[in-house]
PDB file of C-alpha atoms in Angstrom:
ATOM      1  CA  LEU A   1      -1.262   0.438  14.064  1.00 75.00           C
ATOM      2  CA  PRO A   2      -2.860   3.827  14.676  1.00 80.00           C
ATOM      3  CA  GLN A   3      -6.496   4.270  14.857  1.00 87.00           C
ATOM      4  CA  ALA A   4      -7.759   6.422  12.178  1.00 94.00           C
ATOM      5  CA  PRO A   5     -10.953   6.818   9.969  1.00 96.00           C
ATOM      6  CA  SER A   6     -10.934   5.821   6.271  1.00 97.00           C
ATOM      7  CA  ALA A   7      -9.968   8.423   3.622  1.00 97.00           C
ATOM      8  CA  GLY A   8     -12.068   6.440   1.155  1.00 98.00           C
ATOM      9  CA  ILE A   9      -9.035   5.280  -0.922  1.00 98.00           C
ATOM     10  CA  ALA A  10      -9.918   2.274  -2.932  1.00 97.00           C
ATOM     11  CA  ILE A  11      -7.084  -0.375  -3.251  1.00 97.00           C
ATOM     12  CA  GLY A  12      -7.345  -2.360  -6.468  1.00 96.00           C
ATOM     13  CA  PHE A  13      -5.679  -5.640  -7.519  1.00 95.00           C
ATOM     14  CA  ASP A  14      -5.225  -6.923 -11.015  1.00 92.00           C
ATOM     15  CA  ALA A  15      -3.371 -10.076 -12.152  1.00 90.00           C
ATOM     16  CA  GLY A  16      -4.724 -10.201 -15.644  1.00 85.00           C
ATOM     17  CA  PRO A  17      -8.020 -11.215 -17.370  1.00 83.00           C
ATOM     18  CA  ASP A  18      -7.994 -14.741 -16.086  1.00 81.00           C
ATOM     19  CA  ALA A  19      -7.485 -13.969 -12.393  1.00 80.00           C
ATOM     20  CA  PRO A  20     -10.286 -13.172 -10.076  1.00 80.00           C
ATOM     21  CA  GLU A  21     -10.268  -9.506  -8.882  1.00 79.00           C
ATOM     22  CA  ASP A  22     -10.391 -10.559  -5.186  1.00 80.00           C
ATOM     23  CA  GLY A  23      -8.061 -13.457  -5.483  1.00 84.00           C
ATOM     24  CA  PRO A  24      -6.875 -15.815  -4.379  1.00 90.00           C
ATOM     25  CA  PHE A  25      -3.719 -15.021  -6.439  1.00 90.00           C
ATOM     26  CA  VAL A  26      -1.387 -17.864  -7.104  1.00 88.00           C
ATOM     27  CA  ALA A  27       2.301 -18.557  -7.173  1.00 86.00           C
ATOM     28  CA  GLY A  28       4.120 -16.783 -10.063  1.00 87.00           C
ATOM     29  CA  GLU A  29       1.255 -14.300 -10.746  1.00 90.00           C
ATOM     30  CA  ARG A  30       2.131 -10.666 -10.879  1.00 92.00           C
ATOM     31  CA  VAL A  31      -0.424  -8.611  -9.127  1.00 93.00           C
ATOM     32  CA  ASP A  32      -0.673  -4.899 -10.055  1.00 93.00           C
ATOM     33  CA  VAL A  33      -1.725  -2.918  -7.047  1.00 95.00           C
ATOM     34  CA  SER A  34      -3.500   0.480  -7.468  1.00 95.00           C
ATOM     35  CA  LEU A  35      -4.849   3.245  -5.342  1.00 97.00           C
ATOM     36  CA  THR A  36      -7.894   5.270  -6.287  1.00 98.00           C
ATOM     37  CA  ILE A  37      -7.756   8.623  -4.518  1.00 98.00           C
ATOM     38  CA  PRO A  38     -11.229  10.086  -3.945  1.00 98.00           C
ATOM     39  CA  PRO A  39     -12.115  13.528  -5.316  1.00 98.00           C
ATOM     40  CA  GLU A  40     -12.162  15.181  -1.877  1.00 97.00           C
ATOM     41  CA  LEU A  41      -8.672  14.139  -0.944  1.00 97.00           C
ATOM     42  CA  THR A  42      -6.440  16.861  -2.444  1.00 96.00           C
ATOM     43  CA  GLY A  43      -3.684  17.448   0.035  1.00 96.00           C
ATOM     44  CA  GLY A  44      -1.222  15.819   2.389  1.00 97.00           C
ATOM     45  CA  TYR A  45       0.865  12.672   1.704  1.00 96.00           C
ATOM     46  CA  LEU A  46       0.164   9.024   1.268  1.00 96.00           C
ATOM     47  CA  PHE A  47       2.415   6.088   2.593  1.00 95.00           C
ATOM     48  CA  ALA A  48       1.575   2.608   1.389  1.00 96.00           C
ATOM     49  CA  VAL A  49       3.041  -0.763   2.476  1.00 95.00           C
ATOM     50  CA  ALA A  50       2.407  -4.452   1.917  1.00 95.00           C
ATOM     51  CA  ILE A  51       2.443  -6.522   5.072  1.00 95.00           C
ATOM     52  CA  SER A  52       3.145 -10.224   4.439  1.00 92.00           C
ATOM     53  CA  VAL A  53       2.119 -13.361   6.291  1.00 91.00           C
ATOM     54  CA  THR A  54       5.713 -13.502   7.475  1.00 90.00           C
ATOM     55  CA  ASP A  55       5.197 -10.197   9.294  1.00 92.00           C
ATOM     56  CA  GLU A  56       7.487  -8.382   6.740  1.00 94.00           C
ATOM     57  CA  VAL A  57       6.541  -4.749   5.874  1.00 95.00           C
ATOM     58  CA  VAL A  58       7.506  -3.816   2.213  1.00 92.00           C
ATOM     59  CA  PRO A  59       7.231  -0.121   1.292  1.00 93.00           C
ATOM     60  CA  LEU A  60       5.149   0.674  -1.821  1.00 94.00           C
ATOM     61  CA  LEU A  61       4.779   4.440  -1.749  1.00 93.00           C
ATOM     62  CA  PRO A  62       6.792   6.557  -1.830  1.00 91.00           C
ATOM     63  CA  ASN A  63       8.677   4.838  -4.494  1.00 78.00           C
ATOM     64  CA  ARG A  64      11.779   6.838  -5.208  1.00 69.00           C
ATOM     65  CA  ARG A  65      13.205   3.985  -7.468  1.00 67.00           C
ATOM     66  CA  ALA A  66      10.290   4.620  -9.900  1.00 66.00           C
ATOM     67  CA  GLY A  67      10.443   8.401  -9.300  1.00 70.00           C
ATOM     68  CA  GLN A  68       7.090   8.285  -7.608  1.00 77.00           C
ATOM     69  CA  ASP A  69       6.359  11.006  -5.114  1.00 87.00           C
ATOM     70  CA  ASN A  70       3.862  10.424  -2.150  1.00 93.00           C
ATOM     71  CA  ALA A  71       2.418  14.008  -2.089  1.00 95.00           C
ATOM     72  CA  VAL A  72      -1.359  13.859  -3.067  1.00 97.00           C
ATOM     73  CA  ALA A  73      -0.891  16.873  -5.232  1.00 96.00           C
ATOM     74  CA  ALA A  74       1.879  15.287  -7.121  1.00 94.00           C
ATOM     75  CA  LEU A  75       0.061  11.990  -7.508  1.00 95.00           C
ATOM     76  CA  ARG A  76      -2.972  13.945  -8.831  1.00 95.00           C
ATOM     77  CA  ASP A  77      -0.768  15.728 -11.266  1.00 93.00           C
ATOM     78  CA  GLY A  78      -3.379  18.495 -11.699  1.00 94.00           C
ATOM     79  CA  ALA A  79      -6.383  16.091 -12.263  1.00 96.00           C
ATOM     80  CA  ASP A  80      -9.730  16.645 -10.580  1.00 94.00           C
ATOM     81  CA  GLY A  81     -12.014  13.947  -9.466  1.00 97.00           C
ATOM     82  CA  ALA A  82     -11.067  10.363  -8.531  1.00 98.00           C
ATOM     83  CA  VAL A  83      -7.454   9.521  -9.569  1.00 97.00           C
ATOM     84  CA  THR A  84      -5.949   6.101  -9.840  1.00 96.00           C
ATOM     85  CA  VAL A  85      -2.212   5.569  -8.962  1.00 94.00           C
ATOM     86  CA  GLN A  86      -0.265   2.487  -9.909  1.00 93.00           C
ATOM     87  CA  LEU A  87       1.864   1.062  -7.174  1.00 93.00           C
ATOM     88  CA  PRO A  88       4.696  -1.504  -7.699  1.00 90.00           C
ATOM     89  CA  THR A  89       3.652  -5.000  -8.931  1.00 90.00           C
ATOM     90  CA  LEU A  90       3.877  -7.772  -6.333  1.00 91.00           C
ATOM     91  CA  GLU A  91       4.850 -11.234  -7.564  1.00 90.00           C
ATOM     92  CA  VAL A  92       3.120 -14.032  -5.549  1.00 90.00           C
ATOM     93  CA  ASP A  93       5.727 -16.020  -3.804  1.00 85.00           C
ATOM     94  CA  PRO A  94       4.957 -19.563  -2.701  1.00 82.00           C
ATOM     95  CA  SER A  95       6.304 -18.778   0.843  1.00 79.00           C
ATOM     96  CA  LEU A  96       3.683 -16.119   1.224  1.00 78.00           C
ATOM     97  CA  TYR A  97       0.469 -18.055   0.936  1.00 87.00           C
ATOM     98  CA  GLY A  98      -2.328 -16.616   3.101  1.00 89.00           C
ATOM     99  CA  ARG A  99      -3.831 -13.241   4.012  1.00 91.00           C
ATOM    100  CA  ASN A 100      -1.363 -10.383   3.227  1.00 93.00           C
ATOM    101  CA  ALA A 101      -2.382  -6.778   3.684  1.00 95.00           C
ATOM    102  CA  ILE A 102      -2.069  -3.520   1.843  1.00 96.00           C
ATOM    103  CA  LEU A 103      -2.118  -0.536   4.111  1.00 96.00           C
ATOM    104  CA  VAL A 104      -2.399   3.137   3.111  1.00 97.00           C
ATOM    105  CA  LEU A 105      -1.819   5.903   5.518  1.00 96.00           C
ATOM    106  CA  HIS A 106      -2.695   9.671   4.950  1.00 97.00           C
ATOM    107  CA  ALA A 107      -1.083  12.598   6.845  1.00 96.00           C
ATOM    108  CA  ASP A 108      -0.871  16.345   6.491  1.00 96.00           C
ATOM    109  CA  SER A 109       2.922  16.140   6.122  1.00 95.00           C
ATOM    110  CA  GLN A 110       5.583  13.500   5.478  1.00 93.00           C
ATOM    111  CA  ILE A 111       5.179  10.534   8.025  1.00 91.00           C
ATOM    112  CA  PHE A 112       8.719   9.387   7.631  1.00 88.00           C
ATOM    113  CA  ASP A 113      12.012  10.874   6.380  1.00 80.00           C
ATOM    114  CA  GLY A 114      12.197   9.181   2.967  1.00 76.00           C
ATOM    115  CA  MET A 115      11.384   5.680   1.920  1.00 81.00           C
ATOM    116  CA  ARG A 116      11.314   3.024   4.660  1.00 89.00           C
ATOM    117  CA  PRO A 117      13.361  -0.216   4.335  1.00 92.00           C
ATOM    118  CA  THR A 118      11.785  -3.618   4.232  1.00 93.00           C
ATOM    119  CA  GLU A 119      11.401  -4.399   7.893  1.00 96.00           C
ATOM    120  CA  SER A 120       9.496  -6.351  10.461  1.00 96.00           C
ATOM    121  CA  VAL A 121       6.003  -5.391  11.635  1.00 95.00           C
ATOM    122  CA  ALA A 122       7.381  -4.631  15.116  1.00 95.00           C
ATOM    123  CA  SER A 123      10.016  -2.195  13.629  1.00 95.00           C
ATOM    124  CA  PHE A 124       7.444  -0.580  11.439  1.00 94.00           C
ATOM    125  CA  ALA A 125       4.981  -0.169  14.366  1.00 93.00           C
ATOM    126  CA  GLU A 126       7.754   1.334  16.522  1.00 94.00           C
ATOM    127  CA  ALA A 127       8.630   3.771  13.785  1.00 92.00           C
ATOM    128  CA  LEU A 128       4.943   4.784  13.472  1.00 91.00           C
ATOM    129  CA  ALA A 129       4.710   5.115  17.373  1.00 90.00           C
ATOM    130  CA  GLN A 130       7.663   7.504  17.316  1.00 90.00           C
ATOM    131  CA  ARG A 131       6.341   9.827  14.496  1.00 85.00           C
ATOM    132  CA  ALA A 132       5.487  13.391  15.249  1.00 83.00           C
ATOM    133  CA  VAL A 133       2.888  13.582  12.506  1.00 89.00           C
ATOM    134  CA  PRO A 134      -0.698  12.552  13.223  1.00 92.00           C
ATOM    135  CA  ILE A 135      -2.130   9.953  10.836  1.00 94.00           C
ATOM    136  CA  ARG A 136      -5.411  11.421   9.393  1.00 95.00           C
ATOM    137  CA  ALA A 137      -6.758   8.304   7.689  1.00 97.00           C
ATOM    138  CA  LEU A 138      -5.944   4.609   7.217  1.00 97.00           C
ATOM    139  CA  ASP A 139      -7.289   2.379   4.428  1.00 98.00           C
ATOM    140  CA  SER A 140      -6.444  -1.243   3.857  1.00 97.00           C
ATOM    141  CA  ARG A 141      -7.348  -4.407   1.887  1.00 96.00           C
ATOM    142  CA  ILE A 142      -6.486  -7.999   2.219  1.00 95.00           C
ATOM    143  CA  LEU A 143      -4.520  -9.694  -0.599  1.00 93.00           C
ATOM    144  CA  VAL A 144      -5.205 -13.503  -0.534  1.00 92.00           C
ATOM    145  CA  THR A 145      -2.585 -15.804  -2.004  1.00 90.00           C
ATOM    146  CA  ALA A 146      -2.830 -19.602  -2.458  1.00 88.00           C
ATOM    147  CA  PRO A 147      -1.240 -22.567  -4.295  1.00 84.00           C
ATOM    148  CA  ARG A 148      -2.239 -22.898  -7.985  1.00 73.00           C
ATOM    149  CA  ARG A 149      -5.891 -23.240  -8.807  1.00 61.00           C
TER     150      ARG A 149
END
């Protein structure tokens, strides 16, 4: 993965009032993933993925299926200050117990042409290495999953 400083993007998890905010999240739970964009981040583009314990990379943003753009200005929708953006909900699969990661990249222009497919970490890393756009920032958070409590 590229070396880059943090943009200060907070990655939030919420699986309901009975689930702990930091996990572990259990099989069958649906975890809402959100990004809080700091006030000083007003331009460029965000690209978010989930990286599973099976080394699978699942794109979360842009999310064309939900009509969600990845331009920071579009995500802010004219709002000042910190802005929270909802990403697709993840369902905890029993085959994915362990430490999964949510990764958010920030660049001045589009990192990729459109939405990436679900792919291996190796394929994703190769695509990142071939990009012409410098990554300005990288934020991440670990999503811990486990068997039922």
